[in-house]
Amino acid sequence: MAAMVPEPEGVPTEGRRERIAVLVADRTFVRIGDLAEAFGISRVTVRADLDFLEKQGRLKRVRGGALADARPGALPASRAGGLIESSFEDAMDASATEKTLIGRAAAQLITSGESVILEAGTTTMAVARALVERADLRDVVIFTNGLSIALELERAIPRFTVIITGGTLRPLQHSLVNPLGVGMLAQINADTLFLGCNGIHPRTGFTNLNLPEAELKQAMIRSAGRRMFVADGSKVGRVELAPICPIDEADLLLTGASADVQALADCREAGLDIEICEEA
């Protein structure tokens, strides 16, 4: 039997169950595996939560997951932001133009001879592609936990040295996380980190949809001199489940023109340096 993943601190059982009820109501059907990965808990714990919510009339248990309870008198769940993440391939299509512009702007911040950490993600994939396109770059060492990113960077070898961090595979994002995901990161001091996220808010800082990847992002932050966040405009002003770091731990946010103007102003007021990436 697989080892049970311990419930993280700061996500009490009552709050987690409420979020699950909201997700089921919003999406009609949610899989046990998706919930386990999103909350960083075991499938056994998910099943217990679903059983509890079914007894409350909040949902209907079915094989493999839960359905929204459409019976008259069923207790409604309040609306909330999405929690279950899209696949890597689906996310690549979202805000594609913005991500390309962000990737090009990010690549211009790198010089030959630097060491770089590229976290797994679709916006960081745009950074990887832009780095490969810079034929002037030489002797760049890139660490990544993204298998898709490593394959993209392969074209730049031997100009680049590409090192995969190791760890446990998350198929949805083709990323490597704990167990055994942070060992290499603890042994390096990279010049620059490019990190993605799902939420950016002046009070809650940078947040992520799932806990396993948030934990790895925190390790990357500890292993880099410059910490650059790259995220399309839809992420600005949002708050997601898993904290990554406060606003003041980022040196720069590269984002797109679609970002909410007031949310950008609030983040700048909180001390975040922001660059809007647009067509020249």
PDB file of C-alpha atoms in Angstrom:
ATOM      1  CA  MET A   1       0.000   0.000   0.000  1.00  0.00           C
ATOM      2  CA  ALA A   2       1.313   3.484  -0.885  1.00  0.00           C
ATOM      3  CA  ALA A   3       2.375   5.689   2.004  1.00  0.00           C
ATOM      4  CA  MET A   4      -0.175   8.157   3.229  1.00  0.00           C
ATOM      5  CA  VAL A   5       0.695  11.801   2.516  1.00  0.00           C
ATOM      6  CA  PRO A   6       0.315  13.795   5.784  1.00  0.00           C
ATOM      7  CA  GLU A   7      -2.213  16.589   5.848  1.00  0.00           C
ATOM      8  CA  PRO A   8      -0.352  19.923   5.642  1.00  0.00           C
ATOM      9  CA  GLU A   9      -0.549  22.448   8.423  1.00  0.00           C
ATOM     10  CA  GLY A  10      -2.786  25.446   7.748  1.00  0.00           C
ATOM     11  CA  VAL A  11      -5.442  23.445   5.885  1.00  0.00           C
ATOM     12  CA  PRO A  12      -7.841  22.321   8.629  1.00  0.00           C
ATOM     13  CA  THR A  13     -10.226  19.469   7.953  1.00  0.00           C
ATOM     14  CA  GLU A  14     -13.334  21.657   8.071  1.00  0.00           C
ATOM     15  CA  GLY A  15     -11.931  24.142   5.571  1.00  0.00           C
ATOM     16  CA  ARG A  16     -10.719  21.411   3.254  1.00  0.00           C
ATOM     17  CA  ARG A  17     -14.120  19.739   3.223  1.00  0.00           C
ATOM     18  CA  GLU A  18     -15.810  23.035   2.406  1.00  0.00           C
ATOM     19  CA  ARG A  19     -13.453  23.569  -0.533  1.00  0.00           C
ATOM     20  CA  ILE A  20     -14.179  20.044  -1.764  1.00  0.00           C
ATOM     21  CA  ALA A  21     -17.925  20.693  -1.585  1.00  0.00           C
ATOM     22  CA  VAL A  22     -17.449  23.895  -3.596  1.00  0.00           C
ATOM     23  CA  LEU A  23     -15.402  22.087  -6.237  1.00  0.00           C
ATOM     24  CA  VAL A  24     -17.965  19.351  -6.690  1.00  0.00           C
ATOM     25  CA  ALA A  25     -20.780  21.904  -6.986  1.00  0.00           C
ATOM     26  CA  ASP A  26     -18.800  23.930  -9.544  1.00  0.00           C
ATOM     27  CA  ARG A  27     -17.593  21.019 -11.666  1.00  0.00           C
ATOM     28  CA  THR A  28     -20.476  18.520 -11.277  1.00  0.00           C
ATOM     29  CA  PHE A  29     -17.999  15.631 -10.978  1.00  0.00           C
ATOM     30  CA  VAL A  30     -14.578  15.500  -9.290  1.00  0.00           C
ATOM     31  CA  ARG A  31     -12.221  12.502  -9.183  1.00  0.00           C
ATOM     32  CA  ILE A  32     -10.694  11.204  -5.967  1.00  0.00           C
ATOM     33  CA  GLY A  33      -7.211  11.255  -7.470  1.00  0.00           C
ATOM     34  CA  ASP A  34      -7.530  14.911  -8.497  1.00  0.00           C
ATOM     35  CA  LEU A  35      -8.614  15.909  -4.997  1.00  0.00           C
ATOM     36  CA  ALA A  36      -5.818  13.919  -3.370  1.00  0.00           C
ATOM     37  CA  GLU A  37      -3.199  15.607  -5.525  1.00  0.00           C
ATOM     38  CA  ALA A  38      -4.655  19.114  -5.212  1.00  0.00           C
ATOM     39  CA  PHE A  39      -4.772  18.997  -1.403  1.00  0.00           C
ATOM     40  CA  GLY A  40      -1.671  16.869  -0.860  1.00  0.00           C
ATOM     41  CA  ILE A  41      -3.620  14.224   1.071  1.00  0.00           C
ATOM     42  CA  SER A  42      -4.178  10.506   0.649  1.00  0.00           C
ATOM     43  CA  ARG A  43      -7.054   8.934  -1.275  1.00  0.00           C
ATOM     44  CA  VAL A  44      -8.186   7.384   2.025  1.00  0.00           C
ATOM     45  CA  THR A  45      -8.575  10.877   3.504  1.00  0.00           C
ATOM     46  CA  VAL A  46     -10.401  12.075   0.387  1.00  0.00           C
ATOM     47  CA  ARG A  47     -12.873   9.186   0.621  1.00  0.00           C
ATOM     48  CA  ALA A  48     -13.504  10.000   4.293  1.00  0.00           C
ATOM     49  CA  ASP A  49     -14.158  13.639   3.391  1.00  0.00           C
ATOM     50  CA  LEU A  50     -16.549  12.663   0.602  1.00  0.00           C
ATOM     51  CA  ASP A  51     -18.414  10.255   2.884  1.00  0.00           C
ATOM     52  CA  PHE A  52     -18.793  13.024   5.477  1.00  0.00           C
ATOM     53  CA  LEU A  53     -20.084  15.510   2.885  1.00  0.00           C
ATOM     54  CA  GLU A  54     -22.505  12.959   1.456  1.00  0.00           C
ATOM     55  CA  LYS A  55     -24.029  12.477   4.925  1.00  0.00           C
ATOM     56  CA  GLN A  56     -24.501  16.256   5.061  1.00  0.00           C
ATOM     57  CA  GLY A  57     -26.300  16.218   1.718  1.00  0.00           C
ATOM     58  CA  ARG A  58     -23.588  18.225  -0.018  1.00  0.00           C
ATOM     59  CA  LEU A  59     -22.766  15.693  -2.756  1.00  0.00           C
ATOM     60  CA  LYS A  60     -23.341  12.147  -4.013  1.00  0.00           C
ATOM     61  CA  ARG A  61     -20.575   9.533  -3.799  1.00  0.00           C
ATOM     62  CA  VAL A  62     -19.982   7.506  -6.954  1.00  0.00           C
ATOM     63  CA  ARG A  63     -17.255   5.119  -8.038  1.00  0.00           C
ATOM     64  CA  GLY A  64     -14.006   7.044  -8.419  1.00  0.00           C
ATOM     65  CA  GLY A  65     -15.239  10.382  -7.106  1.00  0.00           C
ATOM     66  CA  ALA A  66     -18.304  12.459  -6.312  1.00  0.00           C
ATOM     67  CA  LEU A  67     -21.180  14.141  -8.118  1.00  0.00           C
ATOM     68  CA  ALA A  68     -22.995  17.341  -7.256  1.00  0.00           C
ATOM     69  CA  ASP A  69     -26.215  16.494  -5.403  1.00  0.00           C
ATOM     70  CA  ALA A  70     -29.075  17.764  -7.535  1.00  0.00           C
ATOM     71  CA  ARG A  71     -31.853  16.525  -5.234  1.00  0.00           C
ATOM     72  CA  PRO A  72     -34.440  19.092  -4.081  1.00  0.00           C
ATOM     73  CA  GLY A  73     -33.324  20.513  -0.761  1.00  0.00           C
ATOM     74  CA  ALA A  74     -29.672  19.624  -1.193  1.00  0.00           C
ATOM     75  CA  LEU A  75     -27.405  22.092   0.586  1.00  0.00           C
ATOM     76  CA  PRO A  76     -25.691  24.448  -1.905  1.00  0.00           C
ATOM     77  CA  ALA A  77     -22.010  25.292  -1.856  1.00  0.00           C
ATOM     78  CA  SER A  78     -20.799  28.868  -2.286  1.00  0.00           C
ATOM     79  CA  ARG A  79     -18.864  29.748  -5.429  1.00  0.00           C
ATOM     80  CA  ALA A  80     -15.100  29.859  -5.223  1.00  0.00           C
ATOM     81  CA  GLY A  81     -12.033  29.904  -7.406  1.00  0.00           C
ATOM     82  CA  GLY A  82     -11.007  26.756  -9.283  1.00  0.00           C
ATOM     83  CA  LEU A  83      -8.668  24.324  -7.579  1.00  0.00           C
ATOM     84  CA  ILE A  84      -8.204  21.341  -9.880  1.00  0.00           C
ATOM     85  CA  GLU A  85      -5.487  22.249 -12.359  1.00  0.00           C
ATOM     86  CA  SER A  86      -5.493  21.810 -16.105  1.00  0.00           C
ATOM     87  CA  SER A  87      -3.094  19.452 -17.812  1.00  0.00           C
ATOM     88  CA  PHE A  88       0.174  20.853 -19.141  1.00  0.00           C
ATOM     89  CA  GLU A  89      -1.061  20.505 -22.710  1.00  0.00           C
ATOM     90  CA  ASP A  90      -4.372  22.299 -22.042  1.00  0.00           C
ATOM     91  CA  ALA A  91      -2.645  25.100 -20.136  1.00  0.00           C
ATOM     92  CA  MET A  92      -0.216  25.686 -23.024  1.00  0.00           C
ATOM     93  CA  ASP A  93      -3.088  27.006 -25.129  1.00  0.00           C
ATOM     94  CA  ALA A  94      -4.290  29.513 -22.505  1.00  0.00           C
ATOM     95  CA  SER A  95      -2.888  33.073 -22.894  1.00  0.00           C
ATOM     96  CA  ALA A  96      -0.387  31.704 -25.406  1.00  0.00           C
ATOM     97  CA  THR A  97       0.566  35.093 -26.878  1.00  0.00           C
ATOM     98  CA  GLU A  98       1.176  36.621 -23.456  1.00  0.00           C
ATOM     99  CA  LYS A  99       3.304  33.679 -22.415  1.00  0.00           C
ATOM    100  CA  THR A 100       5.448  34.026 -25.537  1.00  0.00           C
ATOM    101  CA  LEU A 101       6.046  37.720 -24.817  1.00  0.00           C
ATOM    102  CA  ILE A 102       6.838  36.979 -21.172  1.00  0.00           C
ATOM    103  CA  GLY A 103       9.237  34.233 -22.206  1.00  0.00           C
ATOM    104  CA  ARG A 104      11.137  36.535 -24.572  1.00  0.00           C
ATOM    105  CA  ALA A 105      11.403  39.296 -21.958  1.00  0.00           C
ATOM    106  CA  ALA A 106      12.643  36.798 -19.373  1.00  0.00           C
ATOM    107  CA  ALA A 107      15.261  35.351 -21.711  1.00  0.00           C
ATOM    108  CA  GLN A 108      16.740  38.822 -22.222  1.00  0.00           C
ATOM    109  CA  LEU A 109      17.635  38.903 -18.519  1.00  0.00           C
ATOM    110  CA  ILE A 110      20.119  36.023 -18.906  1.00  0.00           C
ATOM    111  CA  THR A 111      23.756  36.338 -19.981  1.00  0.00           C
ATOM    112  CA  SER A 112      26.304  33.730 -21.010  1.00  0.00           C
ATOM    113  CA  GLY A 113      27.874  31.831 -18.142  1.00  0.00           C
ATOM    114  CA  GLU A 114      24.844  32.052 -15.829  1.00  0.00           C
ATOM    115  CA  SER A 115      23.198  29.240 -13.897  1.00  0.00           C
ATOM    116  CA  VAL A 116      19.400  29.170 -14.079  1.00  0.00           C
ATOM    117  CA  ILE A 117      16.582  27.244 -12.408  1.00  0.00           C
ATOM    118  CA  LEU A 118      13.534  26.788 -14.631  1.00  0.00           C
ATOM    119  CA  GLU A 119      10.518  25.445 -12.764  1.00  0.00           C
ATOM    120  CA  ALA A 120       8.037  23.207 -14.574  1.00  0.00           C
ATOM    121  CA  GLY A 121       5.148  25.111 -16.138  1.00  0.00           C
ATOM    122  CA  THR A 122       3.753  26.504 -19.358  1.00  0.00           C
ATOM    123  CA  THR A 123       5.015  30.079 -18.917  1.00  0.00           C
ATOM    124  CA  THR A 124       8.457  28.782 -17.971  1.00  0.00           C
ATOM    125  CA  MET A 125       8.258  26.619 -21.097  1.00  0.00           C
ATOM    126  CA  ALA A 126       7.955  29.884 -23.043  1.00  0.00           C
ATOM    127  CA  VAL A 127      11.098  31.082 -21.221  1.00  0.00           C
ATOM    128  CA  ALA A 128      12.900  27.873 -22.211  1.00  0.00           C
ATOM    129  CA  ARG A 129      11.969  28.303 -25.878  1.00  0.00           C
ATOM    130  CA  ALA A 130      13.123  31.925 -25.855  1.00  0.00           C
ATOM    131  CA  LEU A 131      16.438  30.946 -24.253  1.00  0.00           C
ATOM    132  CA  VAL A 132      17.035  28.333 -26.950  1.00  0.00           C
ATOM    133  CA  GLU A 133      16.323  30.963 -29.631  1.00  0.00           C
ATOM    134  CA  ARG A 134      19.093  33.196 -28.246  1.00  0.00           C
ATOM    135  CA  ALA A 135      21.996  31.886 -30.316  1.00  0.00           C
ATOM    136  CA  ASP A 136      24.363  34.285 -28.534  1.00  0.00           C
ATOM    137  CA  LEU A 137      24.054  32.462 -25.199  1.00  0.00           C
ATOM    138  CA  ARG A 138      26.882  30.130 -24.233  1.00  0.00           C
ATOM    139  CA  ASP A 139      27.850  28.111 -21.159  1.00  0.00           C
ATOM    140  CA  VAL A 140      24.447  28.397 -19.503  1.00  0.00           C
ATOM    141  CA  VAL A 141      23.642  25.747 -16.896  1.00  0.00           C
ATOM    142  CA  ILE A 142      19.928  25.099 -16.463  1.00  0.00           C
ATOM    143  CA  PHE A 143      18.342  23.061 -13.673  1.00  0.00           C
ATOM    144  CA  THR A 144      14.717  22.038 -14.157  1.00  0.00           C
ATOM    145  CA  ASN A 145      12.106  19.771 -12.604  1.00  0.00           C
ATOM    146  CA  GLY A 146      10.098  19.833 -15.851  1.00  0.00           C
ATOM    147  CA  LEU A 147      10.524  16.902 -18.239  1.00  0.00           C
ATOM    148  CA  SER A 148       8.916  18.822 -21.120  1.00  0.00           C
ATOM    149  CA  ILE A 149      11.218  21.773 -20.468  1.00  0.00           C
ATOM    150  CA  ALA A 150      14.288  19.520 -20.419  1.00  0.00           C
ATOM    151  CA  LEU A 151      13.334  18.094 -23.811  1.00  0.00           C
ATOM    152  CA  GLU A 152      12.798  21.605 -25.192  1.00  0.00           C
ATOM    153  CA  LEU A 153      16.251  22.678 -23.951  1.00  0.00           C
ATOM    154  CA  GLU A 154      17.921  19.602 -25.441  1.00  0.00           C
ATOM    155  CA  ARG A 155      18.181  21.438 -28.765  1.00  0.00           C
ATOM    156  CA  ALA A 156      20.583  23.947 -27.182  1.00  0.00           C
ATOM    157  CA  ILE A 157      23.113  21.354 -25.991  1.00  0.00           C
ATOM    158  CA  PRO A 158      26.151  21.814 -25.929  1.00  0.00           C
ATOM    159  CA  ARG A 159      25.649  25.585 -25.591  1.00  0.00           C
ATOM    160  CA  PHE A 160      23.525  24.760 -22.524  1.00  0.00           C
ATOM    161  CA  THR A 161      24.066  22.160 -19.855  1.00  0.00           C
ATOM    162  CA  VAL A 162      20.679  20.758 -18.806  1.00  0.00           C
ATOM    163  CA  ILE A 163      20.275  19.082 -15.418  1.00  0.00           C
ATOM    164  CA  ILE A 164      17.064  17.422 -14.217  1.00  0.00           C
ATOM    165  CA  THR A 165      16.527  17.789 -10.485  1.00  0.00           C
ATOM    166  CA  GLY A 166      15.034  14.328  -9.873  1.00  0.00           C
ATOM    167  CA  GLY A 167      12.069  13.370  -7.729  1.00  0.00           C
ATOM    168  CA  THR A 168       8.648  11.802  -8.124  1.00  0.00           C
ATOM    169  CA  LEU A 169       6.742  12.294 -11.374  1.00  0.00           C
ATOM    170  CA  ARG A 170       3.453  14.224 -11.472  1.00  0.00           C
ATOM    171  CA  PRO A 171       1.976  13.105 -14.816  1.00  0.00           C
ATOM    172  CA  LEU A 172      -0.461  16.023 -15.145  1.00  0.00           C
ATOM    173  CA  GLN A 173       2.337  18.593 -15.401  1.00  0.00           C
ATOM    174  CA  HIS A 174       5.234  16.266 -16.372  1.00  0.00           C
ATOM    175  CA  SER A 175       7.000  17.657 -13.306  1.00  0.00           C
ATOM    176  CA  LEU A 176       9.212  16.148 -10.601  1.00  0.00           C
ATOM    177  CA  VAL A 177       8.345  16.814  -6.935  1.00  0.00           C
ATOM    178  CA  ASN A 178       8.831  15.227  -3.496  1.00  0.00           C
ATOM    179  CA  PRO A 179       9.571  12.553  -2.401  1.00  0.00           C
ATOM    180  CA  LEU A 180      13.234  13.059  -3.400  1.00  0.00           C
ATOM    181  CA  GLY A 181      12.511  16.266  -5.283  1.00  0.00           C
ATOM    182  CA  VAL A 182      14.573  18.816  -3.339  1.00  0.00           C
ATOM    183  CA  GLY A 183      17.846  17.003  -2.639  1.00  0.00           C
ATOM    184  CA  MET A 184      19.769  18.488  -5.557  1.00  0.00           C
ATOM    185  CA  LEU A 185      18.323  21.957  -4.996  1.00  0.00           C
ATOM    186  CA  ALA A 186      19.756  22.034  -1.483  1.00  0.00           C
ATOM    187  CA  GLN A 187      23.250  21.609  -2.970  1.00  0.00           C
ATOM    188  CA  ILE A 188      23.244  24.487  -5.500  1.00  0.00           C
ATOM    189  CA  ASN A 189      23.311  28.270  -5.560  1.00  0.00           C
ATOM    190  CA  ALA A 190      21.926  29.312  -8.939  1.00  0.00           C
ATOM    191  CA  ASP A 191      22.160  32.838 -10.300  1.00  0.00           C
ATOM    192  CA  THR A 192      18.554  33.165 -11.459  1.00  0.00           C
ATOM    193  CA  LEU A 193      15.235  31.411 -10.894  1.00  0.00           C
ATOM    194  CA  PHE A 194      12.198  31.628 -13.173  1.00  0.00           C
ATOM    195  CA  LEU A 195       9.125  30.475 -11.310  1.00  0.00           C
ATOM    196  CA  GLY A 196       5.466  30.197 -12.289  1.00  0.00           C
ATOM    197  CA  CYS A 197       2.425  30.426 -10.035  1.00  0.00           C
ATOM    198  CA  ASN A 198      -1.391  30.347 -10.091  1.00  0.00           C
ATOM    199  CA  GLY A 199      -2.088  33.347  -7.899  1.00  0.00           C
ATOM    200  CA  ILE A 200      -0.486  36.717  -7.080  1.00  0.00           C
ATOM    201  CA  HIS A 201      -1.997  38.898  -4.359  1.00  0.00           C
ATOM    202  CA  PRO A 202      -0.533  41.805  -2.354  1.00  0.00           C
ATOM    203  CA  ARG A 203      -1.466  40.282   1.020  1.00  0.00           C
ATOM    204  CA  THR A 204      -1.214  36.519   0.463  1.00  0.00           C
ATOM    205  CA  GLY A 205       1.732  36.729  -1.952  1.00  0.00           C
ATOM    206  CA  PHE A 206       2.373  34.043  -4.557  1.00  0.00           C
ATOM    207  CA  THR A 207       0.232  30.914  -4.358  1.00  0.00           C
ATOM    208  CA  ASN A 208      -0.176  27.637  -6.222  1.00  0.00           C
ATOM    209  CA  LEU A 209      -2.998  25.214  -7.001  1.00  0.00           C
ATOM    210  CA  ASN A 210      -1.342  22.160  -5.477  1.00  0.00           C
ATOM    211  CA  LEU A 211       0.774  21.604  -2.386  1.00  0.00           C
ATOM    212  CA  PRO A 212       3.491  19.245  -3.744  1.00  0.00           C
ATOM    213  CA  GLU A 213       4.665  21.747  -6.365  1.00  0.00           C
ATOM    214  CA  ALA A 214       4.443  24.680  -3.912  1.00  0.00           C
ATOM    215  CA  GLU A 215       6.860  22.853  -1.625  1.00  0.00           C
ATOM    216  CA  LEU A 216       9.344  22.406  -4.464  1.00  0.00           C
ATOM    217  CA  LYS A 217       9.008  26.065  -5.492  1.00  0.00           C
ATOM    218  CA  GLN A 218       9.957  27.095  -1.962  1.00  0.00           C
ATOM    219  CA  ALA A 219      13.113  24.982  -2.198  1.00  0.00           C
ATOM    220  CA  MET A 220      13.970  26.626  -5.521  1.00  0.00           C
ATOM    221  CA  ILE A 221      13.618  30.079  -3.984  1.00  0.00           C
ATOM    222  CA  ARG A 222      16.117  29.122  -1.295  1.00  0.00           C
ATOM    223  CA  SER A 223      18.584  27.987  -3.991  1.00  0.00           C
ATOM    224  CA  ALA A 224      18.658  31.095  -6.205  1.00  0.00           C
ATOM    225  CA  GLY A 225      20.060  34.614  -6.046  1.00  0.00           C
ATOM    226  CA  ARG A 226      17.527  36.372  -8.310  1.00  0.00           C
ATOM    227  CA  ARG A 227      13.907  35.213  -7.967  1.00  0.00           C
ATOM    228  CA  MET A 228      11.810  36.040 -11.051  1.00  0.00           C
ATOM    229  CA  PHE A 229       8.138  35.107 -11.276  1.00  0.00           C
ATOM    230  CA  VAL A 230       6.596  34.666 -14.727  1.00  0.00           C
ATOM    231  CA  ALA A 231       2.801  34.530 -14.973  1.00  0.00           C
ATOM    232  CA  ASP A 232       0.178  35.627 -17.480  1.00  0.00           C
ATOM    233  CA  GLY A 233      -2.197  38.404 -16.467  1.00  0.00           C
ATOM    234  CA  SER A 234      -5.009  36.095 -15.375  1.00  0.00           C
ATOM    235  CA  LYS A 235      -2.998  35.112 -12.277  1.00  0.00           C
ATOM    236  CA  VAL A 236      -2.731  38.651 -10.877  1.00  0.00           C
ATOM    237  CA  GLY A 237      -5.194  39.308  -8.052  1.00  0.00           C
ATOM    238  CA  ARG A 238      -5.976  35.616  -7.506  1.00  0.00           C
ATOM    239  CA  VAL A 239      -5.386  33.546  -4.378  1.00  0.00           C
ATOM    240  CA  GLU A 240      -4.973  29.766  -4.556  1.00  0.00           C
ATOM    241  CA  LEU A 241      -4.624  26.974  -2.006  1.00  0.00           C
ATOM    242  CA  ALA A 242      -0.878  26.567  -1.457  1.00  0.00           C
ATOM    243  CA  PRO A 243       1.403  29.445  -0.371  1.00  0.00           C
ATOM    244  CA  ILE A 244       4.714  29.807  -2.204  1.00  0.00           C
ATOM    245  CA  CYS A 245       6.207  32.979  -0.729  1.00  0.00           C
ATOM    246  CA  PRO A 246       5.344  36.550   0.296  1.00  0.00           C
ATOM    247  CA  ILE A 247       5.476  39.398  -2.233  1.00  0.00           C
ATOM    248  CA  ASP A 248       8.768  40.707  -0.846  1.00  0.00           C
ATOM    249  CA  GLU A 249      10.666  37.493  -1.652  1.00  0.00           C
ATOM    250  CA  ALA A 250      10.350  38.113  -5.411  1.00  0.00           C
ATOM    251  CA  ASP A 251      12.779  40.376  -7.256  1.00  0.00           C
ATOM    252  CA  LEU A 252      10.549  40.807 -10.288  1.00  0.00           C
ATOM    253  CA  LEU A 253       7.206  39.745 -11.764  1.00  0.00           C
ATOM    254  CA  LEU A 254       6.973  39.460 -15.539  1.00  0.00           C
ATOM    255  CA  THR A 255       3.328  39.427 -16.582  1.00  0.00           C
ATOM    256  CA  GLY A 256       1.002  40.350 -19.445  1.00  0.00           C
ATOM    257  CA  ALA A 257      -1.136  43.307 -20.415  1.00  0.00           C
ATOM    258  CA  SER A 258      -4.353  41.455 -19.528  1.00  0.00           C
ATOM    259  CA  ALA A 259      -3.600  41.785 -15.792  1.00  0.00           C
ATOM    260  CA  ASP A 260      -6.139  43.738 -13.743  1.00  0.00           C
ATOM    261  CA  VAL A 261      -4.955  47.349 -13.393  1.00  0.00           C
ATOM    262  CA  GLN A 262      -6.035  47.739  -9.770  1.00  0.00           C
ATOM    263  CA  ALA A 263      -4.520  44.414  -8.759  1.00  0.00           C
ATOM    264  CA  LEU A 264      -1.231  45.452 -10.366  1.00  0.00           C
ATOM    265  CA  ALA A 265      -1.317  48.772  -8.514  1.00  0.00           C
ATOM    266  CA  ASP A 266      -1.977  47.000  -5.212  1.00  0.00           C
ATOM    267  CA  CYS A 267       0.943  44.628  -5.780  1.00  0.00           C
ATOM    268  CA  ARG A 268       3.258  47.518  -6.640  1.00  0.00           C
ATOM    269  CA  GLU A 269       2.096  49.334  -3.511  1.00  0.00           C
ATOM    270  CA  ALA A 270       3.077  46.209  -1.544  1.00  0.00           C
ATOM    271  CA  GLY A 271       6.604  46.488  -2.940  1.00  0.00           C
ATOM    272  CA  LEU A 272       6.546  44.142  -5.952  1.00  0.00           C
ATOM    273  CA  ASP A 273       8.592  45.182  -8.986  1.00  0.00           C
ATOM    274  CA  ILE A 274       6.491  44.426 -12.090  1.00  0.00           C
ATOM    275  CA  GLU A 275       7.275  44.443 -15.791  1.00  0.00           C
ATOM    276  CA  ILE A 276       4.394  44.300 -18.286  1.00  0.00           C
ATOM    277  CA  CYS A 277       5.424  42.351 -21.367  1.00  0.00           C
ATOM    278  CA  GLU A 278       3.813  43.691 -24.554  1.00  0.00           C
ATOM    279  CA  GLU A 279       4.452  43.760 -28.276  1.00  0.00           C
ATOM    280  CA  ALA A 280       7.065  46.358 -29.203  1.00  0.00           C
TER     281      ALA A 280
END
